[in-house]
Amino acid sequence: MSKILGVLGGMGPLASAHFMLRLTLLTPAERDQEHIPAVLWSDPRVPDRTAARLGGGEDPLPALLRGIRGLEAAGCGAIAIPCNTAHGWYAAMQAATALPVLHIVEATADELARLGVTEGPIGVMGTAATLAMRLYQQGLEQRGWHCLVPEAAEMEGQVTPGIALVKANRVAEAYAPLAEVARSLVARGARAVVLGCTEIPLGIAAGPALPFPVADSIDALARAAITWARAD
Amino acid sequence: MSKILGVLGGMGPLASAHFMLRLTLLTPAERDQEHIPAVLWSDPRVPDRTAARLGGGEDPLPALLRGIRGLEAAGCGAIAIPCNTAHGWYAAMQAATALPVLHIVEATADELARLGVTEGPIGVMGTAATLAMRLYQQGLEQRGWHCLVPEAAEMEGQVTPGIALVKANRVAEAYAPLAEVARSLVARGARAVVLGCTEIPLGIAAGPALPFPVADSIDALARAAITWARAD
């Protein structure tokens, strides 16, 4: 086990810590030395991705590239980014490094397939920027799924505040608004719901399990990273 | 917020991921940008610390120093090590770097004081090596506490296997043996129990809360790191 996984995190920091936990728990291992070596670059100072994309806020790309340089210098062999919205800058990041950058949308599409959801409408929850950039709509529609997204009022009243609650460490309070929107997507016909912002699975895990398939983008990225680490 | 915390982890990887989670949850913050920048060097390949100290296994110091060099190169301003047994090499690590290395035993002693346990016998659970090196006995007795440690049969039958279960991702199964030893220490007169191996709090958190004060060395180190990050 000599490949080191680079994790560009801090967006948010709770989500990237949770990613490290899930990476460990999903790795078959009997003792420390069988786990995957990793370096987590947790820089919560990266300018807000949603504000940059939708509100003319500061460009996060320079901070993202600083993190990638740090992970390269640490000897990492691939990069995982447990922040969906940051994948709006995926092409620029991948162009700036020779290391493979795992793509969270592809990983989540693989997760949907793993859950046995091979067709039909898929509900997608994410930040307003992730939805506006159509990261999931493009990624999933290429593979034959059709996407349903929350209504504008649900984004404003539940999804965006739910994500902010997790970033403010108020995880338990995030369950109700996030779960309500997931249920509403299923009521509109979704066969499964993609938790396409890494804060959302934390909120959803804080209450009763939802009675339909959910594709958790944190677990999906962790599985993709384990597959990379275990490949020759 | 420009100080970067270096975390020398992977010993075990679940404990260091949990440390990152607790560091985040214990930090007062409303949004990503108010959290503490950190780099986690999670190297589970570090040779087993207990085997090195008690059984003539490979010396972990070179791997520990490689991690410290990596954290220095990443621009970190202090180092936290969420592994109690690794503190058996504390003096050699601190001598090898100009960065302050936070000491987990001092942090845990501060945690006992914070819990209001200012005197009396304290139960200490840890790896066989941590107890044999007297890391807590020395650290706590200097500050006026008296330490009780598990019997040899409890170490062999419950504490050591409980720690191994957490390292093998079998966290829920670790509760019963670890909680039983904690209760036994209190039955012998301990006023509080120190969870002096970073796997132990994970096992203890997997079941009902214990009805006496426990000083969690992960939370203690996280609080020390937050104090460092927030100081001028």
Tab-separated table of C-alpha atoms in Angstrom:
chain	number	residue	atom	x	y	z
A	1	MET	CA	0.000	0.000	0.000
A	2	SER	CA	2.224	2.835	-1.195
A	3	LYS	CA	-0.181	5.108	-3.091
A	4	ILE	CA	-1.159	8.195	-1.137
A	5	LEU	CA	-4.596	9.737	-1.660
A	6	GLY	CA	-4.729	13.523	-1.692
A	7	VAL	CA	-7.937	15.039	-0.337
A	8	LEU	CA	-8.642	18.668	-1.176
A	9	GLY	CA	-11.044	19.498	1.619
A	10	GLY	CA	-12.296	22.089	4.057
A	11	MET	CA	-15.303	22.780	1.824
A	12	GLY	CA	-16.785	22.389	4.369
A	13	PRO	CA	-14.470	21.017	7.020
A	14	LEU	CA	-17.120	18.775	8.593
A	15	ALA	CA	-17.828	17.169	5.226
A	16	SER	CA	-14.157	16.495	4.558
A	17	ALA	CA	-13.609	15.054	8.059
A	18	HIS	CA	-16.641	12.856	7.451
A	19	PHE	CA	-15.167	11.834	4.089
A	20	MET	CA	-11.997	10.666	5.909
A	21	LEU	CA	-14.153	8.677	8.328
A	22	ARG	CA	-16.131	7.016	5.534
A	23	LEU	CA	-12.942	6.351	3.530
A	24	THR	CA	-11.639	4.458	6.559
A	25	LEU	CA	-14.874	2.630	7.393
A	26	LEU	CA	-15.458	1.534	3.788
A	27	THR	CA	-11.887	0.159	3.444
A	28	PRO	CA	-11.616	-3.545	4.235
A	29	ALA	CA	-8.829	-3.620	6.827
A	30	GLU	CA	-7.929	-5.526	9.969
A	31	ARG	CA	-5.243	-3.193	11.307
A	32	ASP	CA	-3.856	0.329	10.827
A	33	GLN	CA	-1.247	-0.711	8.279
A	34	GLU	CA	-3.915	-2.034	5.854
A	35	HIS	CA	-5.664	1.347	5.608
A	36	ILE	CA	-5.096	3.884	2.823
A	37	PRO	CA	-2.435	6.561	3.372
A	38	ALA	CA	-3.954	9.977	2.757
A	39	VAL	CA	-3.223	13.649	3.146
A	40	LEU	CA	-6.198	15.907	3.828
A	41	TRP	CA	-5.630	19.541	2.912
A	42	SER	CA	-8.488	21.103	4.865
A	43	ASP	CA	-8.599	24.756	3.900
A	44	PRO	CA	-11.931	26.257	4.926
A	45	ARG	CA	-10.656	29.671	3.769
A	46	VAL	CA	-11.328	28.791	0.106
A	47	PRO	CA	-13.714	31.515	-1.083
A	48	ASP	CA	-17.366	30.450	-1.147
A	49	ARG	CA	-17.957	28.479	-4.358
A	50	THR	CA	-21.654	29.312	-4.624
A	51	ALA	CA	-21.105	33.034	-4.083
A	52	ALA	CA	-18.370	33.017	-6.749
A	53	ARG	CA	-20.529	31.281	-9.329
A	54	LEU	CA	-23.824	33.039	-8.670
A	55	GLY	CA	-23.020	36.318	-6.978
A	56	GLY	CA	-19.746	37.560	-8.415
A	57	GLY	CA	-17.836	36.609	-5.241
A	58	GLU	CA	-14.089	36.011	-5.082
A	59	ASP	CA	-12.753	33.317	-7.446
A	60	PRO	CA	-11.880	30.158	-5.478
A	61	LEU	CA	-9.583	28.752	-8.186
A	62	PRO	CA	-6.296	30.195	-6.849
A	63	ALA	CA	-6.974	28.671	-3.410
A	64	LEU	CA	-7.971	25.356	-4.990
A	65	LEU	CA	-4.737	25.281	-6.993
A	66	ARG	CA	-2.681	26.094	-3.871
A	67	GLY	CA	-4.220	23.026	-2.245
A	68	ILE	CA	-3.405	20.882	-5.272
A	69	ARG	CA	0.218	22.096	-5.170
A	70	GLY	CA	0.379	21.162	-1.485
A	71	LEU	CA	-0.971	17.672	-2.173
A	72	GLU	CA	1.471	17.195	-5.064
A	73	ALA	CA	4.349	18.230	-2.793
A	74	ALA	CA	3.173	15.727	-0.166
A	75	GLY	CA	3.630	12.913	-2.675
A	76	CYS	CA	-0.029	12.167	-3.399
A	77	GLY	CA	-0.924	10.063	-6.429
A	78	ALA	CA	-4.521	11.199	-7.011
A	79	ILE	CA	-6.869	13.874	-5.733
A	80	ALA	CA	-10.387	13.578	-4.326
A	81	ILE	CA	-12.424	16.719	-3.630
A	82	PRO	CA	-15.329	16.192	-1.219
A	83	CYS	CA	-17.167	19.325	-2.382
A	84	ASN	CA	-19.589	19.064	-5.289
A	85	THR	CA	-19.727	22.785	-6.068
A	86	ALA	CA	-15.925	22.933	-6.405
A	87	HIS	CA	-16.351	20.562	-9.359
A	88	GLY	CA	-17.545	23.613	-11.316
A	89	TRP	CA	-13.800	24.311	-11.551
A	90	TYR	CA	-12.949	20.663	-12.360
A	91	ALA	CA	-11.567	21.260	-15.851
A	92	ALA	CA	-9.272	24.043	-14.665
A	93	MET	CA	-8.029	21.919	-11.756
A	94	GLN	CA	-7.447	18.826	-13.873
A	95	ALA	CA	-5.633	20.926	-16.489
A	96	ALA	CA	-3.325	22.272	-13.772
A	97	THR	CA	-2.062	18.925	-12.452
A	98	ALA	CA	-0.685	15.688	-13.827
A	99	LEU	CA	-2.402	13.770	-11.016
A	100	PRO	CA	-5.788	12.209	-11.752
A	101	VAL	CA	-8.617	14.162	-10.100
A	102	LEU	CA	-11.489	11.823	-9.203
A	103	HIS	CA	-14.831	13.318	-10.332
A	104	ILE	CA	-17.541	13.321	-7.661
A	105	VAL	CA	-20.409	13.358	-10.199
A	106	GLU	CA	-19.063	10.272	-11.992
A	107	ALA	CA	-18.545	8.577	-8.627
A	108	THR	CA	-22.138	9.383	-7.631
A	109	ALA	CA	-23.452	8.064	-10.939
A	110	ASP	CA	-21.562	4.830	-10.196
A	111	GLU	CA	-23.213	4.823	-6.761
A	112	LEU	CA	-26.690	5.092	-8.332
A	113	ALA	CA	-25.863	2.084	-10.517
A	114	ARG	CA	-24.530	0.218	-7.450
A	115	LEU	CA	-27.864	0.911	-5.717
A	116	GLY	CA	-29.607	-0.751	-8.660
A	117	VAL	CA	-31.261	2.445	-9.908
A	118	THR	CA	-30.554	2.091	-13.590
A	119	GLU	CA	-33.195	4.324	-15.136
A	120	GLY	CA	-35.958	6.820	-14.485
A	121	PRO	CA	-36.070	10.298	-13.000
A	122	ILE	CA	-33.496	11.026	-10.289
A	123	GLY	CA	-33.965	13.804	-7.745
A	124	VAL	CA	-30.853	15.927	-7.330
A	125	MET	CA	-30.173	18.065	-4.276
A	126	GLY	CA	-27.176	20.380	-4.230
A	127	THR	CA	-26.161	23.977	-3.790
A	128	ALA	CA	-27.839	26.543	-6.008
A	129	ALA	CA	-24.550	26.851	-7.898
A	130	THR	CA	-24.186	23.089	-8.454
A	131	LEU	CA	-27.704	22.995	-9.890
A	132	ALA	CA	-27.237	26.179	-11.951
A	133	MET	CA	-23.986	24.785	-13.427
A	134	ARG	CA	-25.969	21.620	-14.298
A	135	LEU	CA	-23.120	19.427	-12.942
A	136	TYR	CA	-25.448	16.513	-12.198
A	137	GLN	CA	-27.943	17.176	-14.984
A	138	GLN	CA	-25.142	16.842	-17.560
A	139	GLY	CA	-23.332	13.996	-15.828
A	140	LEU	CA	-26.414	11.872	-15.206
A	141	GLU	CA	-28.266	12.630	-18.455
A	142	GLN	CA	-25.211	11.455	-20.422
A	143	ARG	CA	-25.671	8.109	-18.712
A	144	GLY	CA	-29.389	7.849	-19.406
A	145	TRP	CA	-31.015	9.203	-16.245
A	146	HIS	CA	-33.350	12.180	-16.179
A	147	CYS	CA	-32.982	14.745	-13.358
A	148	LEU	CA	-35.569	16.436	-11.184
A	149	VAL	CA	-34.391	19.392	-9.108
A	150	PRO	CA	-36.050	21.179	-6.182
A	151	GLU	CA	-38.356	24.125	-6.865
A	152	ALA	CA	-36.894	27.618	-6.362
A	153	ALA	CA	-38.922	28.021	-3.152
A	154	GLU	CA	-37.549	24.720	-1.789
A	155	MET	CA	-33.985	25.802	-2.572
A	156	GLU	CA	-34.463	29.125	-0.824
A	157	GLY	CA	-36.524	27.878	2.095
A	158	GLN	CA	-34.972	24.470	2.822
A	159	VAL	CA	-31.953	23.298	0.834
A	160	THR	CA	-29.746	26.389	1.090
A	161	PRO	CA	-30.558	26.953	4.798
A	162	GLY	CA	-30.059	23.221	5.500
A	163	ILE	CA	-26.566	23.313	3.981
A	164	ALA	CA	-25.726	26.463	5.968
A	165	LEU	CA	-26.853	24.778	9.211
A	166	VAL	CA	-24.358	21.938	8.659
A	167	LYS	CA	-21.563	24.431	7.918
A	168	ALA	CA	-22.465	26.151	11.215
A	169	ASN	CA	-22.205	22.803	13.111
A	170	ARG	CA	-26.006	22.714	13.634
A	171	VAL	CA	-26.274	19.285	12.009
A	172	ALA	CA	-29.361	17.934	13.810
A	173	GLU	CA	-31.431	20.965	12.792
A	174	ALA	CA	-30.558	20.360	9.140
A	175	TYR	CA	-32.423	17.038	8.960
A	176	ALA	CA	-36.003	18.302	8.737
A	177	PRO	CA	-35.643	20.784	5.868
A	178	LEU	CA	-33.329	18.517	3.838
A	179	ALA	CA	-35.417	15.363	4.334
A	180	GLU	CA	-38.584	17.265	3.397
A	181	VAL	CA	-37.142	18.244	0.020
A	182	ALA	CA	-35.882	14.701	-0.619
A	183	ARG	CA	-39.405	13.394	0.064
A	184	SER	CA	-40.900	16.051	-2.190
A	185	LEU	CA	-38.637	14.958	-5.088
A	186	VAL	CA	-39.782	11.355	-4.636
A	187	ALA	CA	-43.424	12.524	-4.503
A	188	ARG	CA	-42.793	14.181	-7.875
A	189	GLY	CA	-41.620	10.857	-9.315
A	190	ALA	CA	-37.918	10.504	-8.495
A	191	ARG	CA	-36.763	6.866	-8.179
A	192	ALA	CA	-33.808	7.916	-6.025
A	193	VAL	CA	-32.302	11.116	-4.642
A	194	VAL	CA	-28.720	12.260	-5.151
A	195	LEU	CA	-27.273	14.060	-2.112
A	196	GLY	CA	-25.115	16.198	-4.373
A	197	CYS	CA	-23.608	18.552	-1.799
A	198	THR	CA	-21.312	17.007	0.815
A	199	GLU	CA	-23.102	18.804	3.666
A	200	ILE	CA	-26.450	17.191	2.776
A	201	PRO	CA	-25.601	13.570	3.780
A	202	LEU	CA	-24.521	14.844	7.216
A	203	GLY	CA	-27.913	16.464	7.769
A	204	ILE	CA	-29.791	13.476	6.357
A	205	ALA	CA	-27.847	11.090	8.641
A	206	ALA	CA	-29.015	13.064	11.693
A	207	GLY	CA	-32.561	11.672	11.582
A	208	PRO	CA	-34.571	8.595	10.561
A	209	ALA	CA	-33.441	6.834	7.377
A	210	LEU	CA	-35.350	7.845	4.248
A	211	PRO	CA	-37.542	5.092	2.725
A	212	PHE	CA	-36.088	5.326	-0.808
A	213	PRO	CA	-32.596	5.013	-2.341
A	214	VAL	CA	-30.256	7.936	-1.723
A	215	ALA	CA	-26.907	8.281	-3.498
A	216	ASP	CA	-24.555	9.902	-0.996
A	217	SER	CA	-21.820	11.838	-2.811
A	218	ILE	CA	-19.416	11.451	0.163
A	219	ASP	CA	-19.668	7.661	0.197
A	220	ALA	CA	-19.550	7.596	-3.602
A	221	LEU	CA	-16.288	9.549	-3.669
A	222	ALA	CA	-14.842	7.393	-0.873
A	223	ARG	CA	-15.616	4.228	-2.867
A	224	ALA	CA	-13.996	5.737	-5.974
A	225	ALA	CA	-10.911	6.595	-3.919
A	226	ILE	CA	-10.681	3.070	-2.489
A	227	THR	CA	-10.960	1.624	-5.992
A	228	TRP	CA	-8.121	3.907	-7.116
A	229	ALA	CA	-5.968	3.020	-4.097
A	230	ARG	CA	-6.470	-0.715	-4.527
A	231	ALA	CA	-5.860	-0.788	-8.311
A	232	ASP	CA	-2.391	-1.721	-9.562
B	1	MET	CA	-7.419	32.848	10.678
B	2	SER	CA	-4.071	32.182	9.035
B	3	LYS	CA	-2.469	29.614	11.327
B	4	ILE	CA	-2.565	26.103	9.914
B	5	LEU	CA	-2.785	23.152	12.285
B	6	GLY	CA	-0.722	20.106	11.350
B	7	VAL	CA	-2.209	16.769	12.357
B	8	LEU	CA	0.102	13.755	12.391
B	9	GLY	CA	-2.459	10.994	12.083
B	10	GLY	CA	-3.318	7.613	10.701
B	11	MET	CA	-2.592	5.990	14.086
B	12	GLY	CA	-5.272	4.770	13.622
B	13	PRO	CA	-6.948	6.390	10.654
B	14	LEU	CA	-10.440	6.249	12.173
B	15	ALA	CA	-9.215	8.058	15.273
B	16	SER	CA	-7.561	10.803	13.262
B	17	ALA	CA	-10.633	11.257	11.043
B	18	HIS	CA	-12.694	11.483	14.221
B	19	PHE	CA	-10.224	14.041	15.586
B	20	MET	CA	-10.834	16.203	12.483
B	21	LEU	CA	-14.586	15.889	13.039
B	22	ARG	CA	-14.335	16.877	16.707
B	23	LEU	CA	-11.920	19.727	15.881
B	24	THR	CA	-14.590	21.089	13.541
B	25	LEU	CA	-17.578	20.497	15.827
B	26	LEU	CA	-15.850	22.045	18.864
B	27	THR	CA	-14.852	25.186	16.910
B	28	PRO	CA	-17.360	28.023	17.239
B	29	ALA	CA	-18.084	28.908	13.597
B	30	GLU	CA	-21.011	30.018	11.481
B	31	ARG	CA	-19.542	29.295	8.041
B	32	ASP	CA	-16.657	27.434	6.389
B	33	GLN	CA	-14.299	30.405	6.445
B	34	GLU	CA	-14.418	30.649	10.274
B	35	HIS	CA	-13.115	27.092	10.756
B	36	ILE	CA	-9.463	26.200	11.413
B	37	PRO	CA	-7.249	25.422	8.408
B	38	ALA	CA	-5.552	22.082	8.938
B	39	VAL	CA	-3.484	19.497	7.143
B	40	LEU	CA	-3.990	15.882	8.209
B	41	TRP	CA	-1.073	13.605	7.364
B	42	SER	CA	-2.817	10.253	7.744
B	43	ASP	CA	-0.141	7.596	7.416
B	44	PRO	CA	-1.457	4.271	8.708
B	45	ARG	CA	1.803	2.634	7.589
B	46	VAL	CA	3.637	3.976	10.669
B	47	PRO	CA	4.987	0.833	12.374
B	48	ASP	CA	2.893	-0.318	15.336
B	49	ARG	CA	3.856	1.769	18.352
B	50	THR	CA	2.939	-0.836	20.942
B	51	ALA	CA	4.837	-3.609	19.156
B	52	ALA	CA	7.902	-1.346	18.913
B	53	ARG	CA	7.873	-0.473	22.603
B	54	LEU	CA	6.989	-3.844	24.068
B	55	GLY	CA	7.938	-6.444	21.490
B	56	GLY	CA	11.038	-5.210	19.701
B	57	GLY	CA	9.039	-4.274	16.563
B	58	GLU	CA	10.203	-1.774	13.959
B	59	ASP	CA	10.965	1.729	15.268
B	60	PRO	CA	8.168	4.141	14.256
B	61	LEU	CA	10.305	7.277	14.744
B	62	PRO	CA	11.556	7.595	11.117
B	63	ALA	CA	7.942	7.450	9.824
B	64	LEU	CA	6.824	9.941	12.486
B	65	LEU	CA	9.592	12.338	11.468
B	66	ARG	CA	8.688	11.985	7.763
B	67	GLY	CA	5.166	13.083	8.683
B	68	ILE	CA	6.480	16.048	10.639
B	69	ARG	CA	8.634	17.108	7.648
B	70	GLY	CA	5.539	16.894	5.436
B	71	LEU	CA	3.523	19.068	7.811
B	72	GLU	CA	6.355	21.597	8.042
B	73	ALA	CA	6.516	21.745	4.231
B	74	ALA	CA	2.753	22.325	4.088
B	75	GLY	CA	3.174	25.481	6.155
B	76	CYS	CA	1.735	24.250	9.447
B	77	GLY	CA	2.342	26.242	12.612
B	78	ALA	CA	1.884	23.518	15.252
B	79	ILE	CA	1.456	19.767	15.367
B	80	ALA	CA	-1.207	17.664	17.081
B	81	ILE	CA	-0.822	13.876	17.209
B	82	PRO	CA	-4.083	11.997	17.892
B	83	CYS	CA	-2.293	8.845	19.080
B	84	ASN	CA	-1.390	8.524	22.739
B	85	THR	CA	1.174	5.740	22.309
B	86	ALA	CA	3.126	7.828	19.765
B	87	HIS	CA	3.748	10.277	22.616
B	88	GLY	CA	6.316	7.772	23.858
B	89	TRP	CA	8.481	9.362	21.136
B	90	TYR	CA	7.399	12.929	22.066
B	91	ALA	CA	10.822	14.191	23.148
B	92	ALA	CA	12.489	12.949	19.956
B	93	MET	CA	9.745	14.497	17.793
B	94	GLN	CA	9.784	17.839	19.599
B	95	ALA	CA	13.600	17.918	19.396
B	96	ALA	CA	13.381	17.397	15.632
B	97	THR	CA	11.101	20.348	14.818
B	98	ALA	CA	10.884	24.036	15.604
B	99	LEU	CA	7.067	23.793	15.566
B	100	PRO	CA	5.315	23.351	18.897
B	101	VAL	CA	4.010	19.798	19.320
B	102	LEU	CA	0.846	19.787	21.471
B	103	HIS	CA	1.051	17.082	24.165
B	104	ILE	CA	-1.994	14.831	24.400
B	105	VAL	CA	-1.384	13.925	28.067
B	106	GLU	CA	-1.239	17.592	29.103
B	107	ALA	CA	-4.365	18.269	27.041
B	108	THR	CA	-6.150	15.375	28.758
B	109	ALA	CA	-5.073	16.599	32.182
B	110	ASP	CA	-6.600	19.977	31.259
B	111	GLU	CA	-9.770	18.112	30.241
B	112	LEU	CA	-9.969	16.422	33.663
B	113	ALA	CA	-9.718	19.842	35.296
B	114	ARG	CA	-12.382	21.200	32.910
B	115	LEU	CA	-14.660	18.328	33.985
B	116	GLY	CA	-14.214	19.480	37.586
B	117	VAL	CA	-12.259	16.405	38.672
B	118	THR	CA	-9.521	18.090	40.627
B	119	GLU	CA	-8.299	15.298	42.884
B	120	GLY	CA	-8.567	11.629	43.734
B	121	PRO	CA	-7.756	8.425	41.911
B	122	ILE	CA	-8.194	8.535	38.140
B	123	GLY	CA	-8.678	5.393	36.055
B	124	VAL	CA	-6.460	5.326	32.988
B	125	MET	CA	-7.172	3.171	29.950
B	126	GLY	CA	-4.647	3.010	27.123
B	127	THR	CA	-2.525	0.624	25.123
B	128	ALA	CA	-0.232	-1.712	27.034
B	129	ALA	CA	2.686	0.407	25.795
B	130	THR	CA	1.155	3.710	26.951
B	131	LEU	CA	0.639	2.237	30.415
B	132	ALA	CA	4.084	0.566	30.509
B	133	MET	CA	5.749	3.862	29.522
B	134	ARG	CA	3.773	5.517	32.358
B	135	LEU	CA	2.798	8.426	30.071
B	136	TYR	CA	-0.354	9.207	32.078
B	137	GLN	CA	0.956	8.082	35.443
B	138	GLN	CA	3.802	10.613	35.191
B	139	GLY	CA	1.749	13.368	33.572
B	140	LEU	CA	-1.192	13.155	35.971
B	141	GLU	CA	0.780	12.444	39.157
B	142	GLN	CA	2.831	15.597	38.567
B	143	ARG	CA	-0.444	17.495	38.737
B	144	GLY	CA	-1.680	15.838	41.911
B	145	TRP	CA	-3.867	13.001	40.669
B	146	HIS	CA	-3.280	9.344	41.484
B	147	CYS	CA	-3.702	6.758	38.703
B	148	LEU	CA	-5.433	3.385	38.695
B	149	VAL	CA	-4.790	1.147	35.695
B	150	PRO	CA	-6.601	-2.007	34.504
B	151	GLU	CA	-5.447	-5.402	35.775
B	152	ALA	CA	-3.262	-7.467	33.438
B	153	ALA	CA	-6.188	-9.803	32.715
B	154	GLU	CA	-8.405	-6.826	31.786
B	155	MET	CA	-5.725	-5.485	29.448
B	156	GLU	CA	-5.341	-8.832	27.741
B	157	GLY	CA	-9.010	-9.806	27.670
B	158	GLN	CA	-10.744	-6.480	27.052
B	159	VAL	CA	-8.690	-3.328	26.488
B	160	THR	CA	-6.211	-4.622	23.891
B	161	PRO	CA	-8.902	-6.537	21.947
B	162	GLY	CA	-11.264	-3.527	22.166
B	163	ILE	CA	-8.634	-1.243	20.614
B	164	ALA	CA	-7.961	-3.814	17.868
B	165	LEU	CA	-11.699	-4.012	17.065
B	166	VAL	CA	-11.817	-0.242	16.418
B	167	LYS	CA	-8.720	-0.443	14.204
B	168	ALA	CA	-10.503	-3.216	12.254
B	169	ASN	CA	-13.616	-0.971	11.790
B	170	ARG	CA	-15.645	-3.160	14.207
B	171	VAL	CA	-16.502	-0.171	16.385
B	172	ALA	CA	-19.845	-1.296	17.821
B	173	GLU	CA	-18.333	-4.545	19.114
B	174	ALA	CA	-15.671	-2.585	20.992
B	175	TYR	CA	-18.174	-0.950	23.357
B	176	ALA	CA	-18.849	-3.860	25.715
B	177	PRO	CA	-15.249	-4.804	26.598
B	178	LEU	CA	-14.078	-1.192	26.878
B	179	ALA	CA	-17.065	-0.001	28.922
B	180	GLU	CA	-16.694	-2.981	31.266
B	181	VAL	CA	-13.123	-2.016	32.122
B	182	ALA	CA	-14.085	1.641	32.612
B	183	ARG	CA	-16.811	0.534	35.072
B	184	SER	CA	-14.352	-1.750	36.840
B	185	LEU	CA	-11.919	1.148	37.369
B	186	VAL	CA	-14.730	3.221	38.909
B	187	ALA	CA	-15.730	0.259	41.104
B	188	ARG	CA	-12.119	0.248	42.350
B	189	GLY	CA	-12.431	3.910	43.362
B	190	ALA	CA	-11.651	5.993	40.274
B	191	ARG	CA	-13.387	9.406	40.261
B	192	ALA	CA	-13.108	9.610	36.465
B	193	VAL	CA	-11.669	7.559	33.637
B	194	VAL	CA	-9.144	8.784	31.081
B	195	LEU	CA	-9.701	7.315	27.594
B	196	GLY	CA	-5.978	7.456	26.914
B	197	CYS	CA	-5.870	5.732	23.532
B	198	THR	CA	-7.629	7.482	20.649
B	199	GLU	CA	-9.437	4.298	19.598
B	200	ILE	CA	-11.119	3.971	23.011
B	201	PRO	CA	-13.477	6.991	22.765
B	202	LEU	CA	-14.776	5.643	19.439
B	203	GLY	CA	-15.720	2.332	21.054
B	204	ILE	CA	-17.159	4.022	24.146
B	205	ALA	CA	-19.283	6.340	21.949
B	206	ALA	CA	-20.879	3.304	20.263
B	207	GLY	CA	-23.080	2.457	23.278
B	208	PRO	CA	-24.912	4.059	26.207
B	209	ALA	CA	-23.129	6.955	27.927
B	210	LEU	CA	-21.145	5.978	31.014
B	211	PRO	CA	-22.524	7.340	34.307
B	212	PHE	CA	-19.242	8.934	35.470
B	213	PRO	CA	-16.827	11.547	34.059
B	214	VAL	CA	-14.649	10.377	31.184
B	215	ALA	CA	-11.756	12.441	29.839
B	216	ASP	CA	-11.648	11.775	26.101
B	217	SER	CA	-8.112	12.277	24.770
B	218	ILE	CA	-9.434	13.081	21.256
B	219	ASP	CA	-11.664	15.902	22.469
B	220	ALA	CA	-8.929	17.075	24.823
B	221	LEU	CA	-6.403	17.378	21.995
B	222	ALA	CA	-8.999	19.082	19.770
B	223	ARG	CA	-9.658	21.694	22.471
B	224	ALA	CA	-5.905	22.285	22.883
B	225	ALA	CA	-5.587	22.739	19.122
B	226	ILE	CA	-8.473	25.229	19.018
B	227	THR	CA	-6.885	27.186	21.876
B	228	TRP	CA	-3.614	27.282	19.920
B	229	ALA	CA	-5.347	28.339	16.688
B	230	ARG	CA	-7.318	31.102	18.354
B	231	ALA	CA	-4.394	32.565	20.363
B	232	ASP	CA	-2.546	35.572	18.926
